[in-house]
Amino acid sequence: MKRILVVEDEASIRELVALNLKMTGWEVLEAPSAERALELIQKNPPCDVALLDIMLPEEDGFSILQKLRAAPATKRLPVIMLTAKGSEYDIVRGLDIGADDYVPKPFRMMELLSRIRALLRRSGADNDRQEEYRVGSLY
Ligand code: CA
């Protein structure tokens, strides 16, 4: 079963996304903060895709992404950034740091699901990556 991490501090959005992912047949890990997200990733390797909201309390989505990319275990973890609509700077910055994709908020659920599926397809054939997740560690 594919495991998706949803990092979003707004409970209503997080729960709605989680519900839709579960209905699609995926396992969902929910984190309202960067601290919890990094904790969950360490405890539940490997995650197959992470959805990162940018605006979070204390530590933002960019900071999480930088940590993921710096650690061998998660440097190739597929990441979709959830960005405020029309914020081109956020999109470019996210892609530059190493996000695989972005979805502007407010997002359409069907589009989000199909972008996740596309990322899973792209990463699915790469078995070495799975091995790397198992042996690597995050900080
Ligand atoms: Ca937020």
Tab-separated table of C-alpha atoms and ligand atoms in Angstrom:
chain	number	residue	atom	x	y	z
A	1	MET	CA	0.000	0.000	0.000
A	2	LYS	CA	1.258	3.448	-0.882
A	3	ARG	CA	1.921	5.725	2.067
A	4	ILE	CA	1.361	9.456	1.739
A	5	LEU	CA	2.446	12.067	4.256
A	6	VAL	CA	0.216	15.142	4.506
A	7	VAL	CA	1.796	18.147	6.229
A	8	GLU	CA	-0.760	20.901	6.784
A	9	ASP	CA	-1.546	22.888	9.922
A	10	GLU	CA	-5.131	23.714	9.008
A	11	ALA	CA	-7.055	20.729	10.357
A	12	SER	CA	-10.043	21.089	8.018
A	13	ILE	CA	-7.854	21.019	4.898
A	14	ARG	CA	-5.613	18.255	6.238
A	15	GLU	CA	-8.563	16.055	7.151
A	16	LEU	CA	-10.256	16.606	3.802
A	17	VAL	CA	-7.098	15.681	1.909
A	18	ALA	CA	-6.487	12.677	4.165
A	19	LEU	CA	-10.028	11.429	3.655
A	20	ASN	CA	-9.722	11.642	-0.115
A	21	LEU	CA	-6.355	9.883	-0.112
A	22	LYS	CA	-7.737	7.095	2.058
A	23	MET	CA	-10.715	6.695	-0.272
A	24	THR	CA	-8.231	6.312	-3.122
A	25	GLY	CA	-6.742	3.370	-1.234
A	26	TRP	CA	-3.612	4.940	0.205
A	27	GLU	CA	-2.346	4.927	3.750
A	28	VAL	CA	-2.120	8.458	5.159
A	29	LEU	CA	0.176	9.984	7.752
A	30	GLU	CA	-0.986	13.383	9.004
A	31	ALA	CA	1.269	16.074	10.454
A	32	PRO	CA	0.213	19.569	11.590
A	33	SER	CA	3.817	20.761	11.979
A	34	ALA	CA	7.331	20.326	10.635
A	35	GLU	CA	8.459	18.696	13.846
A	36	ARG	CA	5.736	16.057	13.648
A	37	ALA	CA	6.344	15.534	9.923
A	38	LEU	CA	10.042	14.786	10.387
A	39	GLU	CA	9.236	12.521	13.321
A	40	LEU	CA	6.714	10.552	11.237
A	41	ILE	CA	9.119	10.191	8.325
A	42	GLN	CA	11.770	8.771	10.624
A	43	LYS	CA	9.374	6.320	12.225
A	44	ASN	CA	7.604	5.189	9.060
A	45	PRO	CA	10.082	4.735	6.262
A	46	PRO	CA	9.559	4.671	3.433
A	47	CYS	CA	6.930	7.264	2.641
A	48	ASP	CA	6.020	7.167	-1.042
A	49	VAL	CA	4.978	10.800	-1.464
A	50	ALA	CA	4.940	13.839	0.837
A	51	LEU	CA	2.533	16.768	0.475
A	52	LEU	CA	4.056	19.853	2.077
A	53	ASP	CA	2.136	22.988	2.869
A	54	ILE	CA	4.400	26.036	2.832
A	55	MET	CA	2.739	28.150	5.516
A	56	LEU	CA	3.185	26.288	8.787
A	57	PRO	CA	3.735	27.500	12.356
A	58	GLU	CA	7.375	27.700	13.508
A	59	GLU	CA	9.056	25.868	10.627
A	60	ASP	CA	7.735	26.225	7.070
A	61	GLY	CA	7.461	23.796	4.169
A	62	PHE	CA	10.650	25.081	2.525
A	63	SER	CA	12.619	24.247	5.640
A	64	ILE	CA	11.153	20.723	5.753
A	65	LEU	CA	11.991	20.220	2.079
A	66	GLN	CA	15.579	21.346	2.618
A	67	LYS	CA	15.993	18.861	5.455
A	68	LEU	CA	14.492	16.053	3.392
A	69	ARG	CA	16.818	16.791	0.483
A	70	ALA	CA	19.874	16.989	2.750
A	71	ALA	CA	19.302	13.544	4.284
A	72	PRO	CA	20.332	10.442	2.269
A	73	ALA	CA	17.190	8.537	3.294
A	74	THR	CA	14.807	11.129	1.895
A	75	LYS	CA	16.790	13.011	-0.700
A	76	ARG	CA	14.702	11.496	-3.497
A	77	LEU	CA	11.370	11.282	-1.686
A	78	PRO	CA	8.710	12.592	-4.113
A	79	VAL	CA	7.427	15.914	-2.748
A	80	ILE	CA	4.472	18.043	-3.826
A	81	MET	CA	4.350	21.572	-2.405
A	82	LEU	CA	0.957	23.119	-1.635
A	83	THR	CA	1.336	26.801	-2.495
A	84	ALA	CA	-0.860	29.855	-2.081
A	85	LYS	CA	-2.535	30.661	-5.357
A	86	GLY	CA	-0.626	32.926	-7.706
A	87	SER	CA	2.505	32.963	-5.621
A	88	GLU	CA	5.053	32.473	-8.353
A	89	TYR	CA	7.945	33.161	-5.996
A	90	ASP	CA	6.855	30.275	-3.746
A	91	ILE	CA	6.521	27.924	-6.700
A	92	VAL	CA	9.954	28.770	-8.106
A	93	ARG	CA	11.595	28.598	-4.713
A	94	GLY	CA	10.019	25.207	-4.006
A	95	LEU	CA	11.113	23.781	-7.342
A	96	ASP	CA	14.618	25.197	-6.899
A	97	ILE	CA	15.016	23.534	-3.522
A	98	GLY	CA	13.948	20.219	-5.033
A	99	ALA	CA	10.163	19.856	-4.977
A	100	ASP	CA	8.908	17.473	-7.663
A	101	ASP	CA	5.651	19.278	-8.236
A	102	TYR	CA	3.389	21.933	-6.773
A	103	VAL	CA	-0.352	22.404	-6.472
A	104	PRO	CA	-1.758	25.904	-5.959
A	105	LYS	CA	-4.289	26.409	-3.164
A	106	PRO	CA	-7.212	26.307	-3.143
A	107	PHE	CA	-6.669	23.103	-5.058
A	108	ARG	CA	-9.018	20.802	-6.872
A	109	MET	CA	-9.010	17.420	-5.192
A	110	MET	CA	-9.109	15.447	-8.449
A	111	GLU	CA	-6.080	17.338	-9.725
A	112	LEU	CA	-4.164	16.720	-6.512
A	113	LEU	CA	-4.925	12.991	-6.665
A	114	SER	CA	-3.839	12.706	-10.275
A	115	ARG	CA	-0.591	14.581	-9.579
A	116	ILE	CA	0.144	12.159	-6.741
A	117	ARG	CA	-0.558	9.228	-9.055
A	118	ALA	CA	1.774	10.701	-11.676
A	119	LEU	CA	4.564	11.022	-9.102
A	120	LEU	CA	4.006	7.462	-7.887
A	121	ARG	CA	4.259	6.220	-11.484
A	122	ARG	CA	7.482	8.103	-12.060
A	123	SER	CA	9.113	6.877	-8.873
A	124	GLY	CA	7.658	3.357	-8.914
A	125	ALA	CA	10.106	1.854	-11.383
A	126	ASP	CA	13.098	2.939	-9.339
A	127	ASN	CA	13.746	0.058	-6.967
A	128	ASP	CA	17.167	1.253	-5.849
A	129	ARG	CA	15.493	4.211	-4.274
A	130	GLN	CA	13.388	1.970	-2.041
A	131	GLU	CA	16.533	0.242	-0.841
A	132	GLU	CA	18.100	3.569	-0.074
A	133	TYR	CA	15.113	4.551	2.059
A	134	ARG	CA	15.539	1.463	4.188
A	135	VAL	CA	19.215	1.808	4.895
A	136	GLY	CA	19.366	5.566	5.164
A	137	SER	CA	18.550	7.714	8.129
A	138	LEU	CA	17.225	11.197	8.576
A	139	TYR	CA	19.627	13.171	10.693
B	1	CA	CA	-0.972	26.247	6.311
